[in-house]
Coordinates of N, CA and C in Angstrom, one line a residue:
M1 N 74.1 -33.3 -104.0 CA 75.2 -32.5 -104.5 C 75.3 -31.2 -103.7
K2 N 76.5 -30.9 -103.3 CA 76.8 -29.7 -102.6 C 77.2 -28.6 -103.5
Y3 N 76.6 -27.4 -103.3 CA 77.0 -26.3 -104.1 C 78.4 -25.7 -103.7
T4 N 79.3 -25.5 -104.6 CA 80.6 -24.9 -104.3 C 80.8 -23.6 -105.1
V5 N 81.6 -22.8 -104.6 CA 82.0 -21.6 -105.3 C 82.6 -22.0 -106.7
G6 N 82.1 -21.3 -107.7 CA 82.6 -21.6 -109.1 C 81.6 -22.3 -109.9
D7 N 80.6 -23.0 -109.2 CA 79.5 -23.6 -110.0 C 78.8 -22.5 -110.8
E8 N 78.2 -22.9 -111.9 CA 77.6 -21.9 -112.8 C 76.5 -21.1 -112.1
A9 N 75.6 -21.8 -111.4 CA 74.5 -21.1 -110.7 C 74.3 -21.7 -109.4
A10 N 74.1 -20.8 -108.4 CA 73.7 -21.2 -107.1 C 72.3 -21.8 -107.1
P11 N 72.1 -22.8 -106.3 CA 70.7 -23.4 -106.2 C 69.7 -22.3 -105.7
T12 N 68.5 -22.4 -106.1 CA 67.5 -21.5 -105.6 C 66.3 -22.3 -105.0
F13 N 65.7 -21.8 -104.0 CA 64.6 -22.5 -103.3 C 63.5 -21.5 -103.0
D14 N 62.3 -22.0 -102.9 CA 61.1 -21.1 -102.5 C 60.1 -22.0 -101.8
T15 N 59.2 -21.3 -101.1 CA 58.1 -21.9 -100.4 C 56.9 -21.0 -100.4
E16 N 55.7 -21.5 -100.3 CA 54.5 -20.7 -100.1 C 54.3 -20.4 -98.7
V17 N 53.9 -19.1 -98.4 CA 53.7 -18.7 -97.0 C 52.3 -18.1 -96.8
A18 N 51.7 -18.4 -95.7 CA 50.4 -17.8 -95.4 C 50.3 -17.5 -93.9
A19 N 49.7 -16.4 -93.5 CA 49.6 -16.0 -92.1 C 48.2 -15.8 -91.6
T20 N 47.9 -16.1 -90.4 CA 46.7 -15.8 -89.7 C 47.1 -14.8 -88.6
S21 N 46.2 -14.6 -87.7 CA 46.5 -13.6 -86.6 C 47.4 -14.3 -85.5
S22 N 47.5 -15.6 -85.5 CA 48.4 -16.2 -84.5 C 49.3 -17.3 -85.0
S23 N 49.4 -17.4 -86.3 CA 50.3 -18.5 -86.9 C 50.8 -18.1 -88.3
I24 N 51.9 -18.7 -88.7 CA 52.4 -18.6 -90.0 C 52.6 -20.1 -90.5
K25 N 52.1 -20.4 -91.7 CA 52.3 -21.7 -92.3 C 53.2 -21.6 -93.6
T26 N 54.0 -22.6 -93.8 CA 54.8 -22.7 -95.0 C 54.3 -24.0 -95.7
K27 N 54.2 -24.0 -97.0 CA 53.7 -25.2 -97.7 C 54.7 -25.5 -98.8
G28 N 55.3 -26.6 -98.7 CA 56.2 -27.2 -99.7 C 57.4 -26.4 -100.0
I29 N 58.4 -27.1 -100.5 CA 59.7 -26.5 -100.9 C 59.9 -26.8 -102.4
T30 N 60.2 -25.8 -103.1 CA 60.5 -26.0 -104.5 C 61.9 -25.4 -104.8
G31 N 62.6 -25.9 -105.8 CA 63.9 -25.4 -106.0 C 64.6 -26.2 -107.1
T32 N 65.8 -25.6 -107.5 CA 66.6 -26.1 -108.5 C 67.5 -27.3 -108.1
L33 N 67.6 -27.5 -106.8 CA 68.5 -28.6 -106.3 C 67.8 -29.5 -105.3
K34 N 66.5 -29.6 -105.5 CA 65.7 -30.5 -104.6 C 66.0 -32.0 -104.9
A35 N 66.2 -32.7 -103.8 CA 66.6 -34.1 -104.0 C 66.1 -35.0 -102.8
D36 N 66.0 -36.3 -103.0 CA 65.6 -37.1 -101.9 C 66.7 -37.1 -100.8
G37 N 66.3 -37.2 -99.5 CA 67.2 -37.3 -98.4 C 67.5 -35.9 -97.8
Q38 N 66.9 -34.8 -98.4 CA 67.2 -33.5 -97.8 C 66.5 -33.3 -96.5
T39 N 67.0 -32.4 -95.7 CA 66.4 -32.1 -94.4 C 66.1 -30.6 -94.5
Y40 N 65.0 -30.2 -94.0 CA 64.5 -28.8 -94.0 C 64.4 -28.3 -92.5
R41 N 65.3 -27.4 -92.1 CA 65.3 -26.9 -90.7 C 64.6 -25.5 -90.7
Y42 N 63.6 -25.4 -89.8 CA 62.7 -24.2 -89.8 C 63.1 -23.3 -88.6
Y43 N 63.2 -22.0 -88.8 CA 63.6 -21.0 -87.8 C 62.6 -19.8 -87.9
L44 N 62.3 -19.2 -86.7 CA 61.5 -18.1 -86.6 C 62.2 -17.0 -85.9
N45 N 62.5 -15.9 -86.5 CA 63.3 -14.8 -85.9 C 64.6 -15.3 -85.3
G46 N 65.2 -16.3 -86.1 CA 66.5 -16.8 -85.7 C 66.5 -18.0 -84.7
E47 N 65.3 -18.3 -84.2 CA 65.2 -19.4 -83.2 C 64.7 -20.7 -83.9
Y48 N 65.5 -21.8 -83.7 CA 65.1 -23.1 -84.3 C 63.8 -23.6 -83.8
K49 N 62.9 -24.0 -84.7 CA 61.6 -24.4 -84.4 C 61.3 -25.9 -84.7
G50 N 62.1 -26.5 -85.6 CA 61.9 -27.9 -85.9 C 62.4 -28.2 -87.3
E51 N 62.2 -29.5 -87.7 CA 62.6 -29.9 -89.1 C 61.7 -30.9 -89.7
K52 N 61.8 -31.0 -91.0 CA 61.0 -32.0 -91.8 C 62.0 -32.6 -92.8
T53 N 61.6 -33.8 -93.3 CA 62.4 -34.4 -94.3 C 61.6 -34.6 -95.6
S54 N 60.4 -34.0 -95.7 CA 59.7 -34.0 -96.9 C 59.5 -32.6 -97.4
A55 N 59.8 -32.4 -98.7 CA 59.6 -31.0 -99.3 C 58.2 -30.7 -99.5
N56 N 57.3 -31.7 -99.4 CA 55.9 -31.4 -99.6 C 55.1 -31.1 -98.4
D57 N 55.7 -31.2 -97.2 CA 55.0 -31.0 -95.9 C 54.7 -29.5 -95.6
W58 N 53.7 -29.3 -94.8 CA 53.4 -28.0 -94.2 C 54.2 -27.9 -93.0
F59 N 54.6 -26.7 -92.6 CA 55.2 -26.4 -91.3 C 54.5 -25.2 -90.8
E60 N 54.1 -25.3 -89.5 CA 53.3 -24.2 -88.9 C 54.0 -23.6 -87.7
Y61 N 54.2 -22.3 -87.7 CA 54.8 -21.6 -86.5 C 53.5 -21.1 -85.8
T62 N 53.3 -21.4 -84.5 CA 52.1 -21.1 -83.8 C 52.4 -20.2 -82.6
G63 N 51.3 -19.7 -81.9 CA 51.5 -18.9 -80.7 C 52.0 -17.5 -81.0
L64 N 51.8 -17.0 -82.2 CA 52.4 -15.7 -82.6 C 51.4 -14.6 -82.2
S65 N 52.0 -13.4 -82.1 CA 51.2 -12.2 -81.9 C 50.6 -11.6 -83.2
A66 N 49.4 -11.1 -83.1 CA 48.7 -10.5 -84.2 C 49.4 -9.2 -84.7
N67 N 49.3 -8.9 -85.9 CA 49.8 -7.7 -86.5 C 51.3 -7.5 -86.2
T68 N 52.1 -8.5 -86.3 CA 53.5 -8.5 -86.0 C 54.3 -9.1 -87.1
K69 N 55.5 -8.4 -87.5 CA 56.3 -8.9 -88.5 C 57.3 -9.9 -88.0
Y70 N 57.4 -11.0 -88.7 CA 58.3 -12.1 -88.4 C 59.2 -12.5 -89.6
T71 N 60.4 -13.0 -89.3 CA 61.2 -13.5 -90.3 C 61.3 -15.0 -90.2
I72 N 60.9 -15.7 -91.3 CA 61.1 -17.2 -91.3 C 62.3 -17.5 -92.1
L73 N 62.9 -18.6 -91.7 CA 64.1 -19.0 -92.5 C 64.0 -20.5 -92.5
I74 N 64.2 -21.1 -93.7 CA 64.3 -22.5 -93.9 C 65.6 -22.9 -94.4
E75 N 66.4 -23.7 -93.7 CA 67.7 -24.1 -94.1 C 67.6 -25.5 -94.8
I76 N 68.2 -25.6 -96.0 CA 68.1 -26.9 -96.7 C 69.5 -27.6 -96.6
R77 N 69.5 -28.9 -96.1 CA 70.7 -29.6 -96.0 C 70.6 -30.9 -96.8
N78 N 71.7 -31.4 -97.3 CA 71.6 -32.7 -98.1 C 71.7 -33.9 -97.2
S79 N 71.7 -35.1 -97.8 CA 71.7 -36.3 -97.0 C 73.0 -36.5 -96.2
S80 N 74.0 -35.7 -96.5 CA 75.3 -35.8 -95.7 C 75.3 -34.7 -94.7
D81 N 74.2 -34.0 -94.5 CA 74.1 -32.8 -93.6 C 74.9 -31.6 -94.0
E82 N 75.2 -31.5 -95.3 CA 75.9 -30.3 -95.8 C 74.9 -29.3 -96.2
Y83 N 75.2 -28.0 -95.9 CA 74.3 -26.9 -96.2 C 74.2 -26.7 -97.7
I84 N 73.0 -26.6 -98.3 CA 72.9 -26.3 -99.7 C 72.1 -25.1 -100.1
G85 N 71.3 -24.6 -99.1 CA 70.5 -23.4 -99.5 C 69.6 -22.9 -98.3
T86 N 69.1 -21.7 -98.5 CA 68.2 -21.1 -97.5 C 67.1 -20.4 -98.2
I87 N 65.9 -20.4 -97.6 CA 64.8 -19.6 -97.9 C 64.6 -18.6 -96.7
S88 N 64.5 -17.4 -97.0 CA 64.2 -16.4 -96.0 C 63.1 -15.4 -96.4
K89 N 62.1 -15.3 -95.6 CA 61.0 -14.4 -95.9 C 60.5 -13.7 -94.7
Q90 N 60.0 -12.5 -94.9 CA 59.4 -11.7 -93.9 C 57.9 -11.7 -94.1
I91 N 57.1 -11.9 -93.1 CA 55.7 -11.9 -93.2 C 55.1 -11.3 -91.9
T92 N 54.0 -10.6 -92.1 CA 53.3 -10.0 -90.9 C 52.0 -10.8 -90.7
T93 N 51.8 -11.2 -89.4 CA 50.5 -11.8 -89.0 C 49.4 -10.8 -89.2
I94 N 48.2 -11.3 -89.4 CA 47.1 -10.4 -89.7 C 46.5 -9.8 -88.4
D95 N 45.8 -8.7 -88.5 CA 45.2 -8.1 -87.3 C 44.1 -9.0 -86.8
A96 N 44.0 -9.2 -85.5 CA 43.0 -10.1 -84.9 C 41.6 -9.5 -85.0
N97 N 41.4 -8.2 -85.2 CA 40.1 -7.6 -85.2 C 39.4 -7.7 -86.6

């Protein structure tokens, strides 16, 4: 189902996020409009990094700098490749010391 203007409530989505000194991991996608056949596209600071088709998968951004703030974005698309939602979070990798 595609969200359109005028629907009672826009769909909401979330994910767990954890950082090390050189990586950021996301775990699972939860939301009000989760369904089979969705694609999850992963971006780091606006750059496409990959995609998954399971809402339960981990996704790891690697090769990052320690003690640096990053913006992760996950775009959710339905089985017809229509946009249905986004998760956007800022997280800072931990200090390597």
